[in-house]
PDB file of C-alpha atoms in Angstrom:
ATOM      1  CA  UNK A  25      10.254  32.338  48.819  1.00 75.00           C
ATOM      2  CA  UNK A  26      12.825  29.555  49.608  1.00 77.00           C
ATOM      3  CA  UNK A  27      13.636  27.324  46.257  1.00 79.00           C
ATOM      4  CA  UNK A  28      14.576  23.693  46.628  1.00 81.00           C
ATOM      5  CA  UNK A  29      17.332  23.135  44.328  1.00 76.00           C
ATOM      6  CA  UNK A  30      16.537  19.475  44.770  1.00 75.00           C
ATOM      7  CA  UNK A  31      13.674  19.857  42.923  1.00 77.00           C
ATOM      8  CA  UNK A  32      15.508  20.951  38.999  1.00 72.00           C
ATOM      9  CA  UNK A  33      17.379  16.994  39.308  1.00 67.00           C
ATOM     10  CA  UNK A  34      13.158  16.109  38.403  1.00 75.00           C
ATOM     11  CA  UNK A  35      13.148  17.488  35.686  1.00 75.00           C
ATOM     12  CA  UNK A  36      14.064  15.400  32.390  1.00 79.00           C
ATOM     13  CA  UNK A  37      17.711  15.878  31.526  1.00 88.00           C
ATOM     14  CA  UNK A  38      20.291  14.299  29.210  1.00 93.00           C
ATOM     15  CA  UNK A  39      23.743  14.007  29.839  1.00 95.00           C
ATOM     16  CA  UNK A  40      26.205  15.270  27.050  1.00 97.00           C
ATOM     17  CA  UNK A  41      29.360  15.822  25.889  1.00 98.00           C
ATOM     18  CA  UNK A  42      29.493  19.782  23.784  1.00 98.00           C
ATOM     19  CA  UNK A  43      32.407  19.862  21.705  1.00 98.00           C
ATOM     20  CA  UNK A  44      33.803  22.980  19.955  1.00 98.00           C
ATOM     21  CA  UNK A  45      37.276  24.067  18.074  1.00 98.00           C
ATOM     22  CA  UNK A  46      39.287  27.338  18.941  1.00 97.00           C
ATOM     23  CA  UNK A  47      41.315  27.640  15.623  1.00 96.00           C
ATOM     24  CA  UNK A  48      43.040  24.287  15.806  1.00 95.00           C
ATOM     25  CA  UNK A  49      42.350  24.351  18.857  1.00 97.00           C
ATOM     26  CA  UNK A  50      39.855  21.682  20.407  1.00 98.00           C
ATOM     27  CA  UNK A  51      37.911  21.214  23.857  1.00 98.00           C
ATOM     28  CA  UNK A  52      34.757  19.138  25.229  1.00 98.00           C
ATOM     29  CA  UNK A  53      32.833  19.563  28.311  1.00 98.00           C
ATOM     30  CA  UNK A  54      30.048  17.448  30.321  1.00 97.00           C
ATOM     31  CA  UNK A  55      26.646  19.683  29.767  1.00 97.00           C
ATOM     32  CA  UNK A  56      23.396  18.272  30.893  1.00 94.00           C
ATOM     33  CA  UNK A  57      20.784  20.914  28.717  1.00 94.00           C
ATOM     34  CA  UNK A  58      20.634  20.089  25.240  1.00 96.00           C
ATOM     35  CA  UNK A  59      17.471  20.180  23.574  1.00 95.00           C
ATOM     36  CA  UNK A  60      15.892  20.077  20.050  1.00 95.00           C
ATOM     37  CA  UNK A  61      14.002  23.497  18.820  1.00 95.00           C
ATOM     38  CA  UNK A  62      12.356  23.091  15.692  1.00 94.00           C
ATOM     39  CA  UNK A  63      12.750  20.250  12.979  1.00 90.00           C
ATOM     40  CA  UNK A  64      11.834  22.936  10.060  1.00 91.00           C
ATOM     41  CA  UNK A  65      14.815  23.459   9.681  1.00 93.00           C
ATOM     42  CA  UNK A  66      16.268  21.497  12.647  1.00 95.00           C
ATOM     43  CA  UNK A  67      17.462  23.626  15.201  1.00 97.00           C
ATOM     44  CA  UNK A  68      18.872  22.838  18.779  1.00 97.00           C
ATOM     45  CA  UNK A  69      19.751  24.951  22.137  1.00 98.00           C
ATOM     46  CA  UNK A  70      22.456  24.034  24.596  1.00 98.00           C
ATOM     47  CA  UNK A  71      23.464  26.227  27.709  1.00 98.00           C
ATOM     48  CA  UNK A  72      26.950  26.422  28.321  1.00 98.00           C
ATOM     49  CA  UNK A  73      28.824  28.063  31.752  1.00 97.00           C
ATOM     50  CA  UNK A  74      30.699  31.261  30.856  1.00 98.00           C
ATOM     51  CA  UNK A  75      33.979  30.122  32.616  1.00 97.00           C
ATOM     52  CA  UNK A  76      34.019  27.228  30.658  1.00 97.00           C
ATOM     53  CA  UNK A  77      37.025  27.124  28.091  1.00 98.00           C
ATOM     54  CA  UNK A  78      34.146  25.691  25.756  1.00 98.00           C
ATOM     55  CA  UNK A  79      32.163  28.633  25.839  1.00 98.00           C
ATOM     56  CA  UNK A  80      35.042  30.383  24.826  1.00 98.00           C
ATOM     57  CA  UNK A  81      35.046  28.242  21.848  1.00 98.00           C
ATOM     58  CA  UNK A  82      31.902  28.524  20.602  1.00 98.00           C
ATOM     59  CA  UNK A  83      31.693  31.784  20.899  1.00 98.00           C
ATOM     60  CA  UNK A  84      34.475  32.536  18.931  1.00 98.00           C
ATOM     61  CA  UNK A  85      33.873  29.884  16.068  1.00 98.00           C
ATOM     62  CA  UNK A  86      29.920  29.943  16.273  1.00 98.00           C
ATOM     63  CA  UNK A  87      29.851  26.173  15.321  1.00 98.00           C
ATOM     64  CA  UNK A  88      29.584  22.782  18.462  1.00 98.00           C
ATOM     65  CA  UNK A  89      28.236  19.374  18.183  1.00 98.00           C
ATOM     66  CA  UNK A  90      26.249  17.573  20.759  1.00 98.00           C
ATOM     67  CA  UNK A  91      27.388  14.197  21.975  1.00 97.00           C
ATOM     68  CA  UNK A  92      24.497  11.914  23.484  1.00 96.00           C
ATOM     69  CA  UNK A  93      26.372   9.470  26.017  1.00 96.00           C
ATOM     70  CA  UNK A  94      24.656   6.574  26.278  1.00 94.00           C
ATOM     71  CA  UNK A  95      23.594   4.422  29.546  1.00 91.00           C
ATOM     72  CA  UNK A  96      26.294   2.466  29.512  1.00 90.00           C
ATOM     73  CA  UNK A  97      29.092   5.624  29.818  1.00 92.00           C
ATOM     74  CA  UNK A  98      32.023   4.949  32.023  1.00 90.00           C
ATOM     75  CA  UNK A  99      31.965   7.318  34.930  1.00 88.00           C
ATOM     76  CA  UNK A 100      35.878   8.200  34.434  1.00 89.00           C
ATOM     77  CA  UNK A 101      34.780   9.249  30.771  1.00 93.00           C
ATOM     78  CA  UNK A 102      32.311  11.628  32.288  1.00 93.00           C
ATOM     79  CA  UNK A 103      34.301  12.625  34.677  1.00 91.00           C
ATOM     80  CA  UNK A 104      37.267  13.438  31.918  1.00 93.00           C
ATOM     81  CA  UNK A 105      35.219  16.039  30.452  1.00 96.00           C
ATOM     82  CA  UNK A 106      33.288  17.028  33.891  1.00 94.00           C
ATOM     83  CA  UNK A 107      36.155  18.170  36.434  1.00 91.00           C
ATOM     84  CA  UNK A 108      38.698  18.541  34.578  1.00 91.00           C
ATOM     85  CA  UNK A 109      40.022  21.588  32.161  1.00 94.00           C
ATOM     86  CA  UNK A 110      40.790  21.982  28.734  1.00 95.00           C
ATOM     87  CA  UNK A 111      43.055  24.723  29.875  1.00 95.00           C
ATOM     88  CA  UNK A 112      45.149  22.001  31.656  1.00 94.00           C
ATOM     89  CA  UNK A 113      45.271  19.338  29.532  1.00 94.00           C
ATOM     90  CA  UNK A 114      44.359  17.963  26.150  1.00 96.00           C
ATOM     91  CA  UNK A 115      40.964  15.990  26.953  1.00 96.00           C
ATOM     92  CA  UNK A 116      41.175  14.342  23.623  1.00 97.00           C
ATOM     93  CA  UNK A 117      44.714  13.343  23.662  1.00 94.00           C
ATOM     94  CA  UNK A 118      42.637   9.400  24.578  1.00 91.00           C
ATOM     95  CA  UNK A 119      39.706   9.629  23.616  1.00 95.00           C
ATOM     96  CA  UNK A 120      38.838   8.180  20.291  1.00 96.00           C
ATOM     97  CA  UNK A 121      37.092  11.009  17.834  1.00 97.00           C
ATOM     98  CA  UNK A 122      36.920  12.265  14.352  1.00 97.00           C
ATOM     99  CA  UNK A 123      36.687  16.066  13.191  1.00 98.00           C
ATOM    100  CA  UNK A 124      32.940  16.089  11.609  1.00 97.00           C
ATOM    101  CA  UNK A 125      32.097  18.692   8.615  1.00 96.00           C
ATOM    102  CA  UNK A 126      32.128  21.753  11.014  1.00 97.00           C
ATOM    103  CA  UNK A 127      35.827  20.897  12.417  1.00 98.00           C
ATOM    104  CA  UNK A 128      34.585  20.370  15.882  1.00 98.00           C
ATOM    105  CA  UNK A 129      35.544  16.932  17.653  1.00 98.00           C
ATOM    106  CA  UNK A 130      32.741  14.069  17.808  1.00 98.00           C
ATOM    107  CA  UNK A 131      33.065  11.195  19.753  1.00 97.00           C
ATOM    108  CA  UNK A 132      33.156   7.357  18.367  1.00 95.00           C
ATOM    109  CA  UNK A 133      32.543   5.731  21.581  1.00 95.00           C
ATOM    110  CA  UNK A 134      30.429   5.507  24.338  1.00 95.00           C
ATOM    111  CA  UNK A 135      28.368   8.327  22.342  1.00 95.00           C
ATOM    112  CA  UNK A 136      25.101   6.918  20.599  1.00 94.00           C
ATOM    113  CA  UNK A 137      25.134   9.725  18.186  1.00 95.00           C
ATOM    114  CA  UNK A 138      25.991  13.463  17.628  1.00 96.00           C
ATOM    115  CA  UNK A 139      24.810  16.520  15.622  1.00 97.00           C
ATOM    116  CA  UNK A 140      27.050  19.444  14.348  1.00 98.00           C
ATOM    117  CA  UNK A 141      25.257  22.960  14.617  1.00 98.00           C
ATOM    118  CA  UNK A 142      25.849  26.351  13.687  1.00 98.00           C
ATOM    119  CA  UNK A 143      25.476  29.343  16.283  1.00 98.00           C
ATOM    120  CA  UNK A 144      22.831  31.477  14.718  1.00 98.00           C
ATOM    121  CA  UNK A 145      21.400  32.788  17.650  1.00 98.00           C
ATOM    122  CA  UNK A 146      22.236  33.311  21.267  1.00 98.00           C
ATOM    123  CA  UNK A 147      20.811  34.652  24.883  1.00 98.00           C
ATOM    124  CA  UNK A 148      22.806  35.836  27.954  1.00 97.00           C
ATOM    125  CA  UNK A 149      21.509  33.809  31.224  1.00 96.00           C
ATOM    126  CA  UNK A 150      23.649  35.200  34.053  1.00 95.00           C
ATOM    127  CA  UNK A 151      26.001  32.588  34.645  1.00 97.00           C
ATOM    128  CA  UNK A 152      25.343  31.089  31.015  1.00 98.00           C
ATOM    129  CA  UNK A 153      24.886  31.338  27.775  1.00 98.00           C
ATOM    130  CA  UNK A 154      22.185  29.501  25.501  1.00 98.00           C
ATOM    131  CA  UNK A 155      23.405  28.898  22.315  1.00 98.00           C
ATOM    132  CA  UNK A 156      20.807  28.405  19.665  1.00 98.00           C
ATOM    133  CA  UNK A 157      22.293  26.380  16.413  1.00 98.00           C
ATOM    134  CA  UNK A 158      21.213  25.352  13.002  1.00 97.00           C
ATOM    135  CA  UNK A 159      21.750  21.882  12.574  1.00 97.00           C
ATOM    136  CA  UNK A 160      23.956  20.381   9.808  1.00 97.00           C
ATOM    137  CA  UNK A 161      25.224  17.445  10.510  1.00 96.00           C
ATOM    138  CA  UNK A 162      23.695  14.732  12.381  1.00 96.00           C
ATOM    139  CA  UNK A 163      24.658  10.572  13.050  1.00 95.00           C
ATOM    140  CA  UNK A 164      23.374   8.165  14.795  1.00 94.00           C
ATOM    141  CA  UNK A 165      26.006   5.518  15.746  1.00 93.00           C
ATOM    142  CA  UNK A 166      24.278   2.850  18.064  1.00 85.00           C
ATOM    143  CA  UNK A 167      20.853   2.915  17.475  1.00 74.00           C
ATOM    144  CA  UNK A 168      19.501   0.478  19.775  1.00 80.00           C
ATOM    145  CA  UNK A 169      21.783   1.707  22.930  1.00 86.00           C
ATOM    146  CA  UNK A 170      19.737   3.940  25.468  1.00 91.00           C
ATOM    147  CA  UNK A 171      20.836   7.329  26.143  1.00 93.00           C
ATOM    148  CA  UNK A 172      21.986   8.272  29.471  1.00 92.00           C
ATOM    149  CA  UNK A 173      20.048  10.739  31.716  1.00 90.00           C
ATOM    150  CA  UNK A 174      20.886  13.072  34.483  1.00 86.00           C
ATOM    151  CA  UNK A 175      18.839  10.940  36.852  1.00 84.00           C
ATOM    152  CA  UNK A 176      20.834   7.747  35.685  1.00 86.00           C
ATOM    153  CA  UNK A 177      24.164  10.035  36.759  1.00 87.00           C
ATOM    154  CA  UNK A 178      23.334  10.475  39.792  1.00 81.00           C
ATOM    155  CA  UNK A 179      21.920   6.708  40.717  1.00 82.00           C
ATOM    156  CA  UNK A 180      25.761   5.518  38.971  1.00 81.00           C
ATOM    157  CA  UNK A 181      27.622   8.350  41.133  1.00 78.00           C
ATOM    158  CA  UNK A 182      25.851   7.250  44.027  1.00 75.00           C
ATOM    159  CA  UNK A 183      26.448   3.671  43.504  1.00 69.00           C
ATOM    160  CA  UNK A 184      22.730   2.735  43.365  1.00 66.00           C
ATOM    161  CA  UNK A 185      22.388   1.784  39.573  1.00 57.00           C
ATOM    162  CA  UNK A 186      25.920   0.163  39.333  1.00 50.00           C
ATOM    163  CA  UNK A 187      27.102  -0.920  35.200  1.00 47.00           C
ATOM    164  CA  UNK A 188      29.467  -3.859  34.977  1.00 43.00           C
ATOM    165  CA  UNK A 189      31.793  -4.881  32.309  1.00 40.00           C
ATOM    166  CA  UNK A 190      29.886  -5.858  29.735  1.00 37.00           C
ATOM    167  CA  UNK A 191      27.839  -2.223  29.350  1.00 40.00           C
ATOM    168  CA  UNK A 192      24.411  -4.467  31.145  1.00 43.00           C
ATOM    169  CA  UNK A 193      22.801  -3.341  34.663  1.00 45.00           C
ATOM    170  CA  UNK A 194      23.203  -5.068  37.360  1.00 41.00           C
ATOM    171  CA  UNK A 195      20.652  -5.344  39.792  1.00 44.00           C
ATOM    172  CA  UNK A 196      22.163  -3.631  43.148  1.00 47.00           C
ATOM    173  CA  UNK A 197      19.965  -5.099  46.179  1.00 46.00           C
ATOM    174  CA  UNK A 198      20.348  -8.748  44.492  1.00 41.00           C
ATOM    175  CA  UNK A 199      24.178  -8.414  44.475  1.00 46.00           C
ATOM    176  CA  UNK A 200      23.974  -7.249  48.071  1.00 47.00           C
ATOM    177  CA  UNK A 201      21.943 -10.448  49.012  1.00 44.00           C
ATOM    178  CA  UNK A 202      24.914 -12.186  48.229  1.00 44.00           C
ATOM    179  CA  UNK A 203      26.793 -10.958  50.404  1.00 45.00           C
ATOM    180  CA  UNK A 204      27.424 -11.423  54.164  1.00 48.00           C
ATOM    181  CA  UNK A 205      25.668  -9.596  56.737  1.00 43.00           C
ATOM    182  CA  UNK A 206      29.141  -8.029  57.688  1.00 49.00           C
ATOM    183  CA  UNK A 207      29.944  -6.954  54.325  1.00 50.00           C
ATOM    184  CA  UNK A 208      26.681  -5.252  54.502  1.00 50.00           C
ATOM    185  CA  UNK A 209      27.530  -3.303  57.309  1.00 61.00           C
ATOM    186  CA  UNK A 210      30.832  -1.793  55.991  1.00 81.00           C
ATOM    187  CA  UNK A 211      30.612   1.959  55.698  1.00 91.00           C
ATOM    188  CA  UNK A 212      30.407   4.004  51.992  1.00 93.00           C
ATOM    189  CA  UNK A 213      32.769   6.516  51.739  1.00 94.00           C
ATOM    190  CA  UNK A 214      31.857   9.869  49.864  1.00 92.00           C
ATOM    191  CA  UNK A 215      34.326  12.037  47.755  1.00 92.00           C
ATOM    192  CA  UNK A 216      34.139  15.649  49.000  1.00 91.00           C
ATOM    193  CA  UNK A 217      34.915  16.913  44.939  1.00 88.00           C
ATOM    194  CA  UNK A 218      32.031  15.470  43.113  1.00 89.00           C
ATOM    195  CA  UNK A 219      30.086  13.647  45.301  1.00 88.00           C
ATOM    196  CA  UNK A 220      30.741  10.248  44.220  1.00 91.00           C
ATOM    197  CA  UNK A 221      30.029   7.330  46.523  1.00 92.00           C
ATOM    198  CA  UNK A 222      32.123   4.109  46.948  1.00 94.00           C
ATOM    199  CA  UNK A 223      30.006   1.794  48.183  1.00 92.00           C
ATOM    200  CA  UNK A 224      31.455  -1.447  49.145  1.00 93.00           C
ATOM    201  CA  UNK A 225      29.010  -3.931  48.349  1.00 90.00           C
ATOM    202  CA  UNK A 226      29.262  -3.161  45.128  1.00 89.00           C
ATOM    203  CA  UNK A 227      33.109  -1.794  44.693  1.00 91.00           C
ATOM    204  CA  UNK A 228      34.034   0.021  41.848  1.00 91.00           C
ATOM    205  CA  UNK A 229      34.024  -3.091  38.686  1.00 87.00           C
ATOM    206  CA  UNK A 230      35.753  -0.989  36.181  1.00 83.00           C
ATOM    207  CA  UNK A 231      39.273  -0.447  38.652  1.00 88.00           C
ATOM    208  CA  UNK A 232      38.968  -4.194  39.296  1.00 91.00           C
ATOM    209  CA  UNK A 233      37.493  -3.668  42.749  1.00 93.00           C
ATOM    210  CA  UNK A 234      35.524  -6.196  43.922  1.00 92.00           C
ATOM    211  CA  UNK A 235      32.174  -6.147  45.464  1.00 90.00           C
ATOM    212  CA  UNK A 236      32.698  -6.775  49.129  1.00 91.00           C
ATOM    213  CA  UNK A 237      36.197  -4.457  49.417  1.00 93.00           C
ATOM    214  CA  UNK A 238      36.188  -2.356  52.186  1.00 93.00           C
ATOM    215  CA  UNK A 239      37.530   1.549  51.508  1.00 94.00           C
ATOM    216  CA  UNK A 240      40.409   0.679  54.005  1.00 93.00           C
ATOM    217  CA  UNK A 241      41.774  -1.913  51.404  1.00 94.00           C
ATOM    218  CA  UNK A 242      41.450  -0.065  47.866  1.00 94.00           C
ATOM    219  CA  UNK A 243      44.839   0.244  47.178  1.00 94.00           C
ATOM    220  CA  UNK A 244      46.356   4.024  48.064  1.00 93.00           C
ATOM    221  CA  UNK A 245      46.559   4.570  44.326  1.00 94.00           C
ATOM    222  CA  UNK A 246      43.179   4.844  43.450  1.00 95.00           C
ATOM    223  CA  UNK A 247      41.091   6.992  42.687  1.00 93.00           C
ATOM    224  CA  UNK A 248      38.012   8.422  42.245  1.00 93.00           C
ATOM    225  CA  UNK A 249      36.355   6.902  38.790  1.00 90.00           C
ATOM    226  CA  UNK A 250      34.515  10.597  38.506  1.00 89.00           C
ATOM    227  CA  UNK A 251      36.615  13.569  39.063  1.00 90.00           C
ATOM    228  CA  UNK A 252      40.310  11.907  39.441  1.00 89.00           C
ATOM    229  CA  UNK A 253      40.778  12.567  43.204  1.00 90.00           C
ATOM    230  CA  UNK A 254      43.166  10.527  45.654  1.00 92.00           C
ATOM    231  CA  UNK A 255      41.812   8.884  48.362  1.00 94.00           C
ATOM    232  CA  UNK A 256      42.184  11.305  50.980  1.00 93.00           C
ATOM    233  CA  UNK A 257      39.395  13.257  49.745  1.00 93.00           C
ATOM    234  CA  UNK A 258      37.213  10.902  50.552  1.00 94.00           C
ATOM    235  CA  UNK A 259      34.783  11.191  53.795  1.00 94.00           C
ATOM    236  CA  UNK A 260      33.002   8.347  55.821  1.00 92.00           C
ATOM    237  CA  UNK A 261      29.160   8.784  55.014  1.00 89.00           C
ATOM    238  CA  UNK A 262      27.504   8.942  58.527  1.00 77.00           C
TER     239      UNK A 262
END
């Protein structure tokens, strides 16, 4: 029986950041399972990749909090804690956080709320682990934002469901009636790392490229708001 892999970006999924410490050690990584257990007492689950450095992390202090990005994320901040390594570089070193009551990291923006649990259970999944933690700290920050969704991810990565400046959404096919025919008609360009598509009726706002900029004139040092890539790893889109 064949399975369309398509099929699991249906289902309803979050989009999260999983912090956990090491010693004094700190690391965060993009997760998109995160889900609430019980409420008596409140318990959550998240699954976390085994080659993460995170994973390493938690299961060596047995405590993480769960960051809920909201809607109006930047795509370089996901991509900060998406492609790249803790193992390379210190993902915090600019990004604004405070240690909560467990010691792990917890982000203070772009985040519209976290909870701190404690590992009291887990399961081996193949590739992952599902952690399964007690809940004992928990914050809402910005209670009227809207949290952001795997589905939202991929419209934003795509350039479908673009979000300007001032954290609001614009409506794509409007924008593109404002445009000219030939701007219409230049080509998107897809990066080969994560999948991200510049599309250049819309242009990438938070670089300061405009809609209606062709690929060709994005200055060389750009680069992709996801995963960090150059230029050169982008591909024409047929």
């Amino acid at each position: 029986m064949a399975v369309d892999s398509k099929i699991f970006r249906k289902l309803s999924y979050g989009l999260f950041v999983i912090t956990s410490k090491k010693g004094k050690l700190i690391n965060g990584q993009i997760a998109n399972t995160a889900f609430q257990i019980s409420s008596e007492p409140a318990t959550v689950a998240i699954s976390i990749n085994k080659n993460n450095l995170t994973h390493e992390f938690i299961k060596e202090s047995k405590v993480f909090s769960v960051n809920i990005l909201s809607d109006y994320a930047p795509m370089d901040l996901i991509g900060h804690f998406g492609f790249k390594s803790g193992r390379d570089l210190d993902k915090f070193s600019l990004i604004p956080y405070l240690i909560g009551e467990t010691g792990v990291p917890v982000l203070q923006e772009n985040s519209i709320g976290y909870l701190e649990a404690e590992v009291i259970e887990s399961m081996d999944v193949e590739t992952h682990t599902v952690f399964i933690g007690k809940v004992l700290n928990a914050k809402t920050l910005y209670g009227e934002a809207e949290p952001m969704t795997y589905a939202l991810y991929h419209l934003l990565k795509k350039g479908v469901v673009p979000v300007s400046g001032n954290n609001k959404e614009i409506n794509a096919e409007a924008k593109k009636k404002e445009l000219s025919k030939e701007e219409n008609n230049m080509k998107k360009y897809v990066c080969t790392v994560c999948g991200y598509v510049y599309d250049p009726s819309i242009g990438d706002p938070d670089s300061g490229i405009a809609a209606g900029t062709k690929f060709e004139d994005i200055p060389d040092n750009w680069v992709c708001p996801v995963c960090g890539v150059a230029k050169d790893q982008f591909e024409v889109v047929d």
